[in-house]
Coordinates of C-alpha atoms in Angstrom, one line a residue:
M1 CA -209.0 -167.3 -85.8
T2 CA -206.6 -167.2 -88.7
K3 CA -203.2 -169.0 -88.6
V4 CA -201.3 -165.7 -88.7
E5 CA -203.4 -164.3 -85.8
R6 CA -202.9 -167.4 -83.7
I7 CA -199.1 -167.4 -84.2
L8 CA -198.9 -163.7 -83.3
Q9 CA -201.1 -164.3 -80.2
I10 CA -198.9 -167.2 -79.0
L11 CA -195.7 -165.2 -79.7
I12 CA -197.0 -162.2 -77.8
S13 CA -198.1 -164.4 -74.9
I14 CA -194.7 -166.0 -74.6
A15 CA -193.0 -162.7 -74.6
C16 CA -195.3 -161.2 -72.0
M17 CA -195.0 -164.3 -69.7
I18 CA -191.3 -163.5 -69.1
P19 CA -192.0 -160.2 -67.1
L20 CA -195.1 -161.9 -65.6
F21 CA -192.9 -164.7 -64.3
V22 CA -190.3 -162.3 -63.0
V23 CA -192.8 -160.1 -61.1
T24 CA -194.6 -163.1 -59.8
F25 CA -191.4 -164.4 -58.3
I26 CA -190.6 -161.0 -56.8
T27 CA -194.1 -160.8 -55.4
V28 CA -194.0 -164.3 -53.9
R29 CA -190.4 -163.9 -52.5
Y30 CA -190.0 -160.3 -51.4
N31 CA -191.8 -157.8 -49.3
V32 CA -190.8 -154.1 -49.8
F33 CA -191.5 -151.4 -47.2
V34 CA -191.0 -147.8 -48.1
T35 CA -190.6 -145.6 -45.0
D36 CA -189.5 -142.1 -44.1
G37 CA -191.8 -139.6 -45.9
G38 CA -188.9 -137.3 -46.7
S39 CA -186.6 -139.5 -48.7
E40 CA -188.3 -142.9 -49.5
V41 CA -186.1 -145.4 -47.6
V42 CA -186.5 -148.8 -49.3
N43 CA -186.5 -151.8 -47.0
V44 CA -186.5 -155.3 -48.5
A45 CA -187.5 -158.4 -46.5
H46 CA -188.6 -161.9 -47.4
V47 CA -192.3 -162.7 -47.3
P48 CA -193.1 -164.5 -44.0
A49 CA -193.8 -168.2 -44.4
V50 CA -197.2 -167.9 -42.7
L51 CA -198.4 -165.9 -45.7
Y52 CA -197.8 -168.8 -48.0
A53 CA -200.1 -170.9 -45.8
V54 CA -202.8 -168.3 -45.9
V55 CA -202.5 -168.0 -49.7
L56 CA -202.8 -171.8 -50.0
V57 CA -205.9 -171.9 -47.8
L58 CA -207.5 -169.1 -49.8
I59 CA -206.7 -170.8 -53.1
V60 CA -208.2 -174.1 -51.9
L61 CA -211.4 -172.3 -50.7
L62 CA -211.8 -170.5 -54.0
L63 CA -211.2 -173.7 -56.0
C64 CA -213.7 -175.6 -53.9
D65 CA -216.3 -172.8 -53.8
R66 CA -219.7 -173.3 -55.2
I67 CA -221.4 -170.3 -53.7
L68 CA -220.0 -167.3 -55.6
N69 CA -221.6 -168.3 -58.8
R70 CA -225.0 -168.3 -57.1
I71 CA -224.7 -164.8 -55.6
D72 CA -226.1 -162.1 -57.9
S73 CA -223.1 -160.0 -58.9
G74 CA -225.1 -156.8 -59.1
T75 CA -226.2 -157.1 -55.5
F76 CA -222.7 -158.1 -54.4
L77 CA -221.4 -155.1 -56.2
G78 CA -223.7 -152.8 -54.3
V79 CA -222.8 -154.2 -50.9
G80 CA -219.1 -154.2 -51.8
L81 CA -219.0 -150.6 -53.0
F82 CA -221.0 -149.4 -50.0
F83 CA -218.4 -151.0 -47.6
F84 CA -215.6 -149.4 -49.7
A85 CA -217.3 -146.0 -49.6
V86 CA -217.7 -146.2 -45.8
C87 CA -213.9 -146.9 -45.4
G88 CA -213.1 -144.2 -47.9
L89 CA -215.2 -141.6 -46.2
Y90 CA -213.5 -142.4 -42.9
L91 CA -210.1 -141.6 -44.6
V92 CA -211.4 -138.5 -46.3
F93 CA -212.9 -136.9 -43.2
N94 CA -210.2 -137.9 -40.7
A95 CA -207.1 -137.2 -42.9
D96 CA -205.1 -134.0 -42.4
S97 CA -205.5 -131.5 -45.4
F98 CA -201.9 -132.3 -46.3
L99 CA -200.3 -132.5 -49.7
R100 CA -196.6 -132.8 -50.5
A101 CA -194.0 -133.5 -53.3
D102 CA -195.5 -133.4 -56.9
S103 CA -199.0 -133.5 -55.6
L104 CA -198.5 -130.3 -53.7
S105 CA -196.5 -128.6 -56.5
C106 CA -199.2 -129.3 -59.1
F107 CA -201.9 -128.0 -56.7
Q108 CA -200.0 -124.8 -56.0
A109 CA -199.3 -124.3 -59.8
A110 CA -203.0 -124.7 -60.6
R111 CA -204.0 -122.3 -57.8
N112 CA -201.3 -119.8 -59.0
V113 CA -202.5 -119.8 -62.6
N114 CA -206.1 -119.4 -61.5
A115 CA -205.0 -116.3 -59.6
G116 CA -203.2 -114.9 -62.6
D117 CA -199.7 -115.8 -61.3
F118 CA -197.6 -117.4 -64.0
S119 CA -194.3 -117.6 -62.1
D120 CA -194.4 -121.4 -62.5
F121 CA -193.9 -120.9 -66.2
K122 CA -190.6 -119.0 -65.8
A123 CA -187.2 -120.6 -65.8
G124 CA -186.9 -122.9 -62.8
G125 CA -190.6 -122.8 -62.1
Y126 CA -192.5 -126.1 -61.7
V127 CA -194.3 -126.0 -65.1
N128 CA -191.1 -124.9 -66.8
V129 CA -189.3 -128.0 -65.3
Y130 CA -192.2 -130.4 -65.8
P131 CA -194.4 -129.1 -68.6
F132 CA -196.0 -132.6 -69.1
Q133 CA -197.9 -131.9 -65.8
L134 CA -200.1 -129.3 -67.6
G135 CA -202.8 -131.9 -68.4
W136 CA -203.4 -132.7 -64.7
I137 CA -202.9 -129.0 -63.7
T138 CA -205.7 -128.1 -66.1
I139 CA -208.0 -130.5 -64.4
E140 CA -207.0 -129.2 -61.0
R141 CA -207.7 -125.7 -62.1
I142 CA -211.3 -126.7 -63.0
M143 CA -211.7 -128.5 -59.6
L144 CA -210.4 -125.4 -57.8
R145 CA -213.3 -123.4 -59.3
F146 CA -215.6 -125.4 -57.0
S147 CA -213.4 -125.6 -53.9
S148 CA -209.8 -125.2 -52.7
N149 CA -210.4 -127.4 -49.7
I150 CA -208.2 -130.4 -49.8
T151 CA -210.9 -132.5 -48.2
F152 CA -213.0 -131.7 -51.3
F153 CA -210.2 -133.2 -53.5
Y154 CA -210.0 -136.2 -51.2
F155 CA -213.7 -136.8 -51.7
C156 CA -213.5 -136.4 -55.5
F157 CA -210.7 -139.0 -55.5
L158 CA -212.8 -141.4 -53.4
V159 CA -215.5 -141.1 -56.1
I160 CA -212.7 -141.8 -58.7
S161 CA -211.6 -144.9 -56.7
I162 CA -215.2 -146.2 -56.5
L163 CA -215.6 -145.7 -60.3
T164 CA -212.3 -147.5 -60.9
I165 CA -213.6 -150.6 -59.1
L166 CA -217.0 -150.3 -60.9
V167 CA -215.2 -150.2 -64.3
L168 CA -213.1 -153.3 -63.4
W169 CA -216.4 -155.1 -62.5
L170 CA -218.0 -153.9 -65.8
I171 CA -215.0 -155.2 -67.7
S172 CA -215.4 -158.6 -65.9
R173 CA -219.0 -158.6 -67.0
E174 CA -218.1 -158.0 -70.6
I175 CA -215.5 -160.7 -70.8
C176 CA -217.5 -163.4 -68.9
R177 CA -221.2 -163.5 -68.0
R178 CA -220.6 -165.8 -65.0
N179 CA -221.4 -164.4 -61.5
D180 CA -218.3 -166.0 -60.0
V181 CA -215.9 -164.2 -62.3
Q182 CA -217.6 -160.9 -61.6
N183 CA -217.7 -161.5 -57.9
I184 CA -214.1 -162.6 -57.7
T185 CA -213.1 -159.5 -59.6
L186 CA -215.0 -157.3 -57.1
M187 CA -213.5 -159.1 -54.1
L188 CA -209.9 -158.7 -55.4
S189 CA -210.5 -155.1 -56.4
L190 CA -211.8 -154.2 -52.9
A191 CA -209.0 -156.1 -51.2
F192 CA -206.3 -154.5 -53.4
L193 CA -205.7 -151.7 -50.9
P194 CA -204.0 -149.1 -53.2
H195 CA -207.5 -148.5 -54.6
L196 CA -208.5 -147.3 -51.1
F197 CA -205.4 -145.5 -50.0
N198 CA -204.8 -143.7 -53.2
T199 CA -208.0 -141.8 -52.3
L200 CA -205.6 -139.4 -50.5
F201 CA -203.1 -139.3 -53.3
V202 CA -204.2 -136.1 -55.2
Y203 CA -202.2 -136.7 -58.4
G204 CA -202.9 -137.4 -62.1
N205 CA -202.1 -141.1 -61.9
V206 CA -205.4 -142.0 -60.2
P207 CA -207.9 -140.2 -62.5
G208 CA -205.7 -141.0 -65.5
Y209 CA -206.0 -144.7 -64.7
L210 CA -209.8 -144.4 -64.4
L211 CA -209.9 -142.8 -67.9
F212 CA -207.6 -145.5 -69.4
L213 CA -209.6 -148.3 -67.8
T214 CA -212.8 -146.9 -69.1
A215 CA -211.2 -146.6 -72.6
V216 CA -210.4 -150.3 -72.3
Y217 CA -213.9 -151.1 -71.3
F218 CA -215.3 -149.3 -74.4
Q219 CA -212.6 -151.0 -76.6
I220 CA -213.9 -154.4 -75.4
R221 CA -217.5 -153.3 -76.1
S222 CA -216.4 -152.0 -79.5
L223 CA -215.0 -155.4 -80.5
K224 CA -217.9 -157.3 -79.0
H225 CA -220.8 -155.2 -80.4
E226 CA -219.1 -153.3 -83.3
R227 CA -220.9 -150.0 -82.6
T228 CA -219.1 -146.9 -83.9
V229 CA -219.8 -144.9 -80.7
Y230 CA -217.7 -147.5 -78.7
Y231 CA -214.8 -147.1 -81.0
V232 CA -214.9 -143.3 -80.7
L233 CA -215.3 -143.4 -76.9
A234 CA -212.3 -145.8 -76.6
A235 CA -210.1 -143.5 -78.6
L236 CA -211.2 -140.3 -76.9
L237 CA -210.9 -141.7 -73.4
G238 CA -207.5 -143.3 -74.2
V239 CA -206.2 -139.9 -75.4
A240 CA -207.6 -138.1 -72.4
A241 CA -205.7 -140.5 -70.1
F242 CA -202.5 -139.8 -72.0
V243 CA -203.1 -136.0 -71.7
L244 CA -203.7 -136.3 -68.0
K245 CA -200.6 -138.5 -67.4
N246 CA -198.1 -139.2 -70.3
N247 CA -197.3 -142.7 -68.8
F248 CA -200.6 -143.9 -70.2
E249 CA -199.0 -143.7 -73.7
I250 CA -198.1 -147.3 -72.8
G251 CA -201.8 -148.2 -72.5
L252 CA -202.6 -146.4 -75.8
V253 CA -199.9 -148.4 -77.6
A254 CA -201.4 -151.6 -76.1
M255 CA -204.9 -150.7 -77.2
L256 CA -203.7 -149.9 -80.7
G257 CA -201.9 -153.3 -80.8
I258 CA -205.1 -155.1 -80.0
Y259 CA -206.9 -153.2 -82.8
V260 CA -204.1 -154.2 -85.2
L261 CA -204.5 -157.9 -84.2
E262 CA -208.3 -157.5 -84.9
L263 CA -207.5 -156.0 -88.3
I264 CA -205.5 -159.1 -89.2
R265 CA -208.6 -161.1 -88.4
N266 CA -211.0 -158.8 -90.1
P267 CA -209.3 -156.2 -92.4
R268 CA -212.7 -155.0 -93.6
N269 CA -213.7 -153.5 -90.2
R270 CA -213.4 -149.8 -91.1
K271 CA -214.5 -148.7 -87.6
I272 CA -211.1 -149.9 -86.3
Y273 CA -209.4 -147.6 -88.8
T274 CA -211.5 -144.7 -87.4
A275 CA -210.5 -145.4 -83.8
V276 CA -206.8 -145.7 -84.8
A277 CA -206.9 -142.5 -86.9
L278 CA -208.6 -140.6 -84.0
V279 CA -205.8 -141.6 -81.6
L280 CA -203.0 -140.7 -84.1
V281 CA -204.6 -137.3 -84.8
L282 CA -205.7 -136.4 -81.3
V283 CA -202.5 -137.2 -79.4
P284 CA -200.4 -134.5 -81.2
A285 CA -203.4 -132.2 -81.6
S286 CA -204.2 -132.2 -77.9
S287 CA -200.5 -131.3 -77.1
L288 CA -200.7 -128.5 -79.6
V289 CA -203.9 -127.1 -78.1
I290 CA -202.4 -127.2 -74.5
E291 CA -199.2 -125.5 -75.7
R292 CA -201.0 -122.7 -77.6
Y293 CA -203.5 -122.1 -74.8
Y294 CA -201.0 -121.7 -72.1
S295 CA -198.6 -119.8 -74.3
S296 CA -201.3 -117.3 -74.9
E297 CA -202.5 -117.2 -71.3
S298 CA -199.1 -117.0 -69.7
G299 CA -197.4 -114.8 -72.3
T300 CA -194.5 -117.3 -72.3
E301 CA -193.8 -119.8 -75.0
V302 CA -194.8 -123.2 -73.7
S303 CA -193.7 -126.5 -75.2
L304 CA -194.6 -129.9 -73.7
G305 CA -191.4 -131.3 -75.1
S306 CA -189.2 -128.8 -73.2
G307 CA -188.3 -128.9 -69.5
I308 CA -186.1 -131.8 -68.3
P309 CA -185.3 -134.0 -71.3
K310 CA -186.0 -137.7 -71.5
P311 CA -182.3 -138.8 -71.4
A312 CA -182.0 -137.3 -68.0
F313 CA -184.8 -139.6 -66.6
I314 CA -183.2 -142.6 -68.2
A315 CA -179.8 -141.7 -66.8
M316 CA -181.3 -141.3 -63.3
G317 CA -182.9 -144.7 -63.8
M318 CA -179.4 -146.2 -64.0
Q319 CA -178.0 -144.6 -60.8
E320 CA -177.7 -145.9 -57.3
G321 CA -177.9 -143.9 -54.1
N322 CA -179.1 -144.2 -50.5
G323 CA -179.8 -147.9 -51.0
R324 CA -182.1 -147.2 -53.9
Y325 CA -181.6 -148.5 -57.5
G326 CA -182.9 -146.3 -60.3
W327 CA -185.3 -144.4 -58.0
Y328 CA -185.8 -140.6 -58.1
N329 CA -182.7 -138.9 -56.6
D330 CA -182.9 -135.2 -57.7
Y331 CA -180.3 -135.9 -60.5
T332 CA -182.7 -134.6 -63.2
L333 CA -183.6 -131.3 -61.4
K334 CA -180.0 -130.6 -60.2
T335 CA -178.6 -131.1 -63.7
Y336 CA -181.3 -129.0 -65.4
R337 CA -180.7 -126.2 -62.8
K338 CA -176.9 -126.5 -63.2
E339 CA -177.3 -126.2 -67.0
G340 CA -179.2 -122.9 -66.7
Y341 CA -182.6 -124.6 -67.4
D342 CA -181.5 -125.3 -70.9
S343 CA -183.1 -128.6 -72.2
S344 CA -180.5 -129.1 -75.0
R345 CA -177.5 -128.7 -72.7
T346 CA -179.1 -130.9 -70.0
S347 CA -179.8 -133.6 -72.7
A348 CA -176.1 -133.5 -73.7
V349 CA -174.9 -133.9 -70.1
A350 CA -177.4 -136.8 -69.5
E351 CA -176.4 -138.6 -72.7
R352 CA -172.7 -138.5 -71.5
E353 CA -173.9 -139.9 -68.1
L354 CA -175.8 -142.6 -69.9
K355 CA -172.8 -143.7 -72.0
K356 CA -170.7 -143.7 -68.8
R357 CA -173.1 -145.9 -66.9
V358 CA -173.5 -148.3 -69.9
R359 CA -169.8 -148.7 -70.1
Y360 CA -169.6 -149.3 -66.4
F361 CA -172.4 -151.9 -66.6
V362 CA -170.6 -153.7 -69.6
N363 CA -167.3 -153.8 -67.7
H364 CA -169.0 -154.9 -64.4
P365 CA -171.7 -157.4 -65.5
G366 CA -172.0 -158.7 -61.9
Y367 CA -172.8 -155.3 -60.6
A368 CA -175.2 -154.6 -63.5
L369 CA -177.1 -157.8 -62.7
K370 CA -177.3 -156.8 -59.0
F371 CA -178.4 -153.3 -59.9
Y372 CA -181.3 -154.4 -62.1
V373 CA -182.4 -157.2 -59.7
N374 CA -182.6 -154.7 -56.9
K375 CA -184.3 -152.1 -59.1
L376 CA -187.0 -154.7 -60.1
V377 CA -187.5 -155.9 -56.5
S378 CA -187.9 -152.4 -55.1
T379 CA -190.2 -151.4 -58.0
W380 CA -192.6 -154.4 -57.8
G381 CA -192.1 -155.8 -54.3
D382 CA -194.2 -153.2 -52.4
S383 CA -197.7 -154.6 -52.4
L384 CA -199.1 -151.2 -51.2
H385 CA -197.3 -149.5 -54.1
E386 CA -196.5 -146.5 -51.8
S387 CA -200.3 -145.7 -51.6
V388 CA -199.9 -145.2 -47.8
W389 CA -196.5 -143.4 -48.2
N390 CA -198.2 -141.0 -50.7
G391 CA -200.8 -140.0 -48.0
P392 CA -200.6 -137.7 -44.9
L393 CA -197.6 -139.3 -43.1
D394 CA -197.0 -138.1 -39.6
S395 CA -193.2 -138.2 -40.3
C396 CA -193.8 -135.4 -42.8
G397 CA -195.7 -133.2 -40.4
A398 CA -199.3 -134.3 -41.0
R399 CA -201.5 -134.4 -37.9
M400 CA -203.2 -137.6 -36.9
Y401 CA -206.7 -137.0 -35.6
T402 CA -207.6 -140.6 -34.7
D403 CA -205.8 -143.8 -33.5
V404 CA -206.8 -145.6 -36.7
M405 CA -205.1 -143.0 -38.8
K406 CA -202.0 -143.2 -36.6
W407 CA -201.9 -147.0 -37.0
I408 CA -202.2 -146.7 -40.8
Y409 CA -199.9 -143.8 -41.5
H410 CA -197.1 -144.6 -39.1
P411 CA -194.7 -147.2 -40.6
D412 CA -193.6 -148.7 -37.3
T413 CA -197.1 -149.9 -36.2
A414 CA -198.3 -153.5 -36.4
V415 CA -201.4 -152.4 -38.3
H416 CA -199.3 -150.8 -41.0
R417 CA -197.3 -154.0 -41.5
R418 CA -200.4 -156.1 -41.5
L419 CA -201.9 -154.0 -44.3
H420 CA -198.7 -154.8 -46.3
Y421 CA -199.1 -158.5 -45.6
F422 CA -202.8 -158.5 -46.4
T423 CA -202.3 -156.8 -49.8
K424 CA -199.3 -159.1 -50.4
I425 CA -201.6 -162.1 -50.2
I426 CA -204.0 -160.5 -52.7
E427 CA -201.2 -159.6 -55.1
I428 CA -199.7 -163.1 -55.0
M429 CA -203.0 -164.5 -56.0
V430 CA -203.5 -161.9 -58.8
M431 CA -200.1 -162.7 -60.3
I432 CA -200.3 -166.5 -60.1
F433 CA -203.8 -166.7 -61.6
T434 CA -203.0 -164.1 -64.3
L435 CA -200.3 -166.6 -65.4
V436 CA -202.9 -169.3 -65.4
A437 CA -205.3 -167.3 -67.5
T438 CA -202.5 -166.4 -69.9
V439 CA -201.6 -170.0 -70.4
G440 CA -205.2 -171.2 -70.6
L441 CA -206.6 -168.5 -72.9
A442 CA -203.8 -166.9 -75.0
F443 CA -202.5 -170.3 -76.1
G444 CA -205.9 -171.7 -76.9
K445 CA -208.0 -171.5 -80.0
R446 CA -210.7 -169.3 -78.6
H447 CA -211.2 -165.8 -79.8
D448 CA -213.6 -163.8 -77.6
T449 CA -213.5 -160.8 -75.3
A450 CA -211.9 -162.8 -72.5
V451 CA -208.9 -163.6 -74.7
I452 CA -208.8 -160.0 -75.9
Y453 CA -208.8 -158.6 -72.4
V454 CA -206.2 -161.0 -71.1
M455 CA -203.9 -160.2 -74.1
L456 CA -204.4 -156.4 -73.5
S457 CA -203.8 -156.6 -69.8
I458 CA -200.5 -158.6 -70.1
V459 CA -199.3 -156.4 -73.0
Y460 CA -199.9 -153.3 -70.9
F461 CA -198.2 -154.9 -67.9
T462 CA -195.2 -155.8 -70.1
G463 CA -195.0 -152.3 -71.4
G464 CA -194.9 -150.9 -67.8
F465 CA -192.3 -153.5 -66.8
L466 CA -190.0 -152.5 -69.6
F467 CA -190.6 -148.8 -69.2
H468 CA -189.7 -148.7 -65.5
L469 CA -186.8 -151.1 -66.1
M470 CA -185.3 -148.4 -68.3
W471 CA -186.8 -145.2 -66.8
E472 CA -186.6 -143.6 -63.3
T473 CA -188.7 -145.8 -61.1
K474 CA -190.8 -145.8 -57.9
A475 CA -193.2 -148.4 -56.5
Q476 CA -196.1 -145.9 -56.7
Y477 CA -195.9 -146.0 -60.5
T478 CA -196.8 -149.7 -60.9
Y479 CA -200.1 -150.1 -59.0
Q480 CA -202.2 -149.6 -62.2
Y481 CA -200.4 -152.4 -64.0
V482 CA -201.3 -154.9 -61.3
S483 CA -204.8 -153.6 -60.8
M484 CA -205.6 -154.1 -64.5
L485 CA -204.6 -157.8 -64.1
I486 CA -207.5 -158.4 -61.6
P487 CA -210.2 -159.5 -64.1
S488 CA -207.6 -161.7 -65.8
A489 CA -206.8 -163.3 -62.5
A490 CA -210.5 -163.9 -61.8
L491 CA -210.8 -165.7 -65.1
G492 CA -207.7 -167.8 -64.1
I493 CA -209.3 -168.8 -60.8
V494 CA -212.5 -169.9 -62.4
M495 CA -210.6 -171.8 -65.1
C496 CA -208.6 -173.7 -62.4
R497 CA -211.8 -174.4 -60.5
E498 CA -213.4 -175.9 -63.6
K499 CA -210.3 -178.0 -64.2
V500 CA -210.3 -179.2 -60.6
G501 CA -214.0 -180.0 -60.9
I502 CA -213.4 -182.1 -64.0
L503 CA -210.5 -184.0 -62.4
T504 CA -212.5 -184.6 -59.3
D505 CA -215.5 -186.0 -61.3
R506 CA -213.1 -188.3 -63.1
M507 CA -211.6 -189.6 -59.9
I508 CA -215.1 -190.2 -58.4
F509 CA -216.2 -192.0 -61.6
R510 CA -213.1 -194.3 -61.6
L511 CA -213.6 -195.1 -57.9
K512 CA -217.2 -196.1 -58.5
N513 CA -216.2 -198.2 -61.5
R514 CA -213.6 -200.1 -59.4
R515 CA -216.3 -201.0 -56.9

C-alpha cells in the first residue's frame, strides 16, 4: 500500500465513521414504529432496556464461540436458505394479492402499456410524473408476459430475497475464507427481517439491490483475480441496478471510488479503465435507449429528466407535517399538478420554497437542529425499515387469511412489536461491529478484499446517509444500506473474538507465571 493510498483510506474512513456513529447511536437509542397504512404515522420510542441485556448476552456468546468456525459454511448455507424459503413460501401463499402506492401504480402502468394503453404517458399520468420508474416498469412488463397473478410476483421476489442472502454469503466468502465469518454473515442476513418481509414489496428497490450487490461481488472478484470478465460484469450489473432504481447511482459512485483508489495503487491496471469507461458510457446510453424506445412505442416524447424536478424532492425533504420531518407529503405531486405539469415552472416554485426554508433554518438554528435530528431518527430508527408496512396491511383493506398473518400485519399485536425488537437487536449488532471492522481494517496497513469491501460498504452507507438527509426520506429507503454492512459486521465480530482470545491467553499465561 502506497503512502498516498493509505492517507486517502484513513481520511475516507474517518469521514464515513461520522454517519456510522450517528446511525449507531440512533439504532441503540430509538425504536421507530410506522403505523397506519394510509398516511405513515411515525411513532418514536426509546429502546427497552431489556434489549440491551439481550444484545450483551449475544455478543458474549459470539465472542466466546468456538463452534461456528468448525461448521461447514456451505452446509450451514443450505440449511439456512431452506428455513428462509419455508418462511417466505408461507408469506407468499397466505398473503392477499394486494398492492398499493407506487408498487400498485407501477404494476398498473406496466399492464396498461402491455395492453397498448399509453394514458400513463400523458400529462398527469404516472409515467409522465415519475419517468424514472420506466426501468422497473419495463421489467414488470416482461414478468407480466408470464403471469399477472400477484402471487407469482410474490414468488419471484422470494427468489430475489434468497439470492440476495446468497450473494451476501458469497461476498463474505470472497473477503474471508473462514467458516465463522461466512456463518455469521448468513445468520445476520437471515435474522435481518426486511430481507424476508420485502418478499411482498413488489417494487424496484428489491431487485435493484440484488443487482447492485451482485455487481459488488464481481467487483471484489475483479480486484482479487484480475479477470476481465469480472470487471465487465461489475460494470454491467451496476448500471442495470441504476436503470432499475436511480437511487443506486450512489452505489455506482462508491464502486467507481474503489476503482480509483485501486488505480492509485496500480495505475497500470488497464482493466479498471475498461470498467470505469463502461459505466460512464452505459449510464447515459441506457437512458437514451429507454427514452427513444418508449417515445417510439407511445407516440409521446419521453424524457427521463422530465416529470417532477429534483428541487421539488429536496424542498419536500425540508418540510414538516403530521409529525413527520422530511417525509413524503404530496408536496411534489401537488406542486407539479398546480403548475400544469410543467417541469420548469415546478422547478422554479420548488427553488423559491428551498430558499425560503433555508432562510428559516438559518434564522431558527434551534428548530433546524430539531428538524434534522427528528428526520434522521425517523429515517434510521425503524429496524424493519417499513418492510411490514409495505406489505398487505389489514388497515389498508387487505384480507388476513391466517392468524399468523394478522399478528404480523396488524401494528397493535404483540407479535408485530416483537418482530421490531428482534430486528432491532440484530441491527444494533450490525452497526456496532461495522464500526469495529472499520477501525480495525481501514486504519490498518492491510490491503486485501476484506479492507476493500469494508471501505465500499461504509462509503455506500455514507452516500445513502447524506442523500436522505438532503432528499425526501422514508425508512423503507434505507434497508439496503444496513444490509450491505452485514459482511463487514461479521468481520468485526471475528476480529473482536480474536482480540478477546489473545487477551485471555495473556491473562492465563500471567496467572500461571505468578504461581
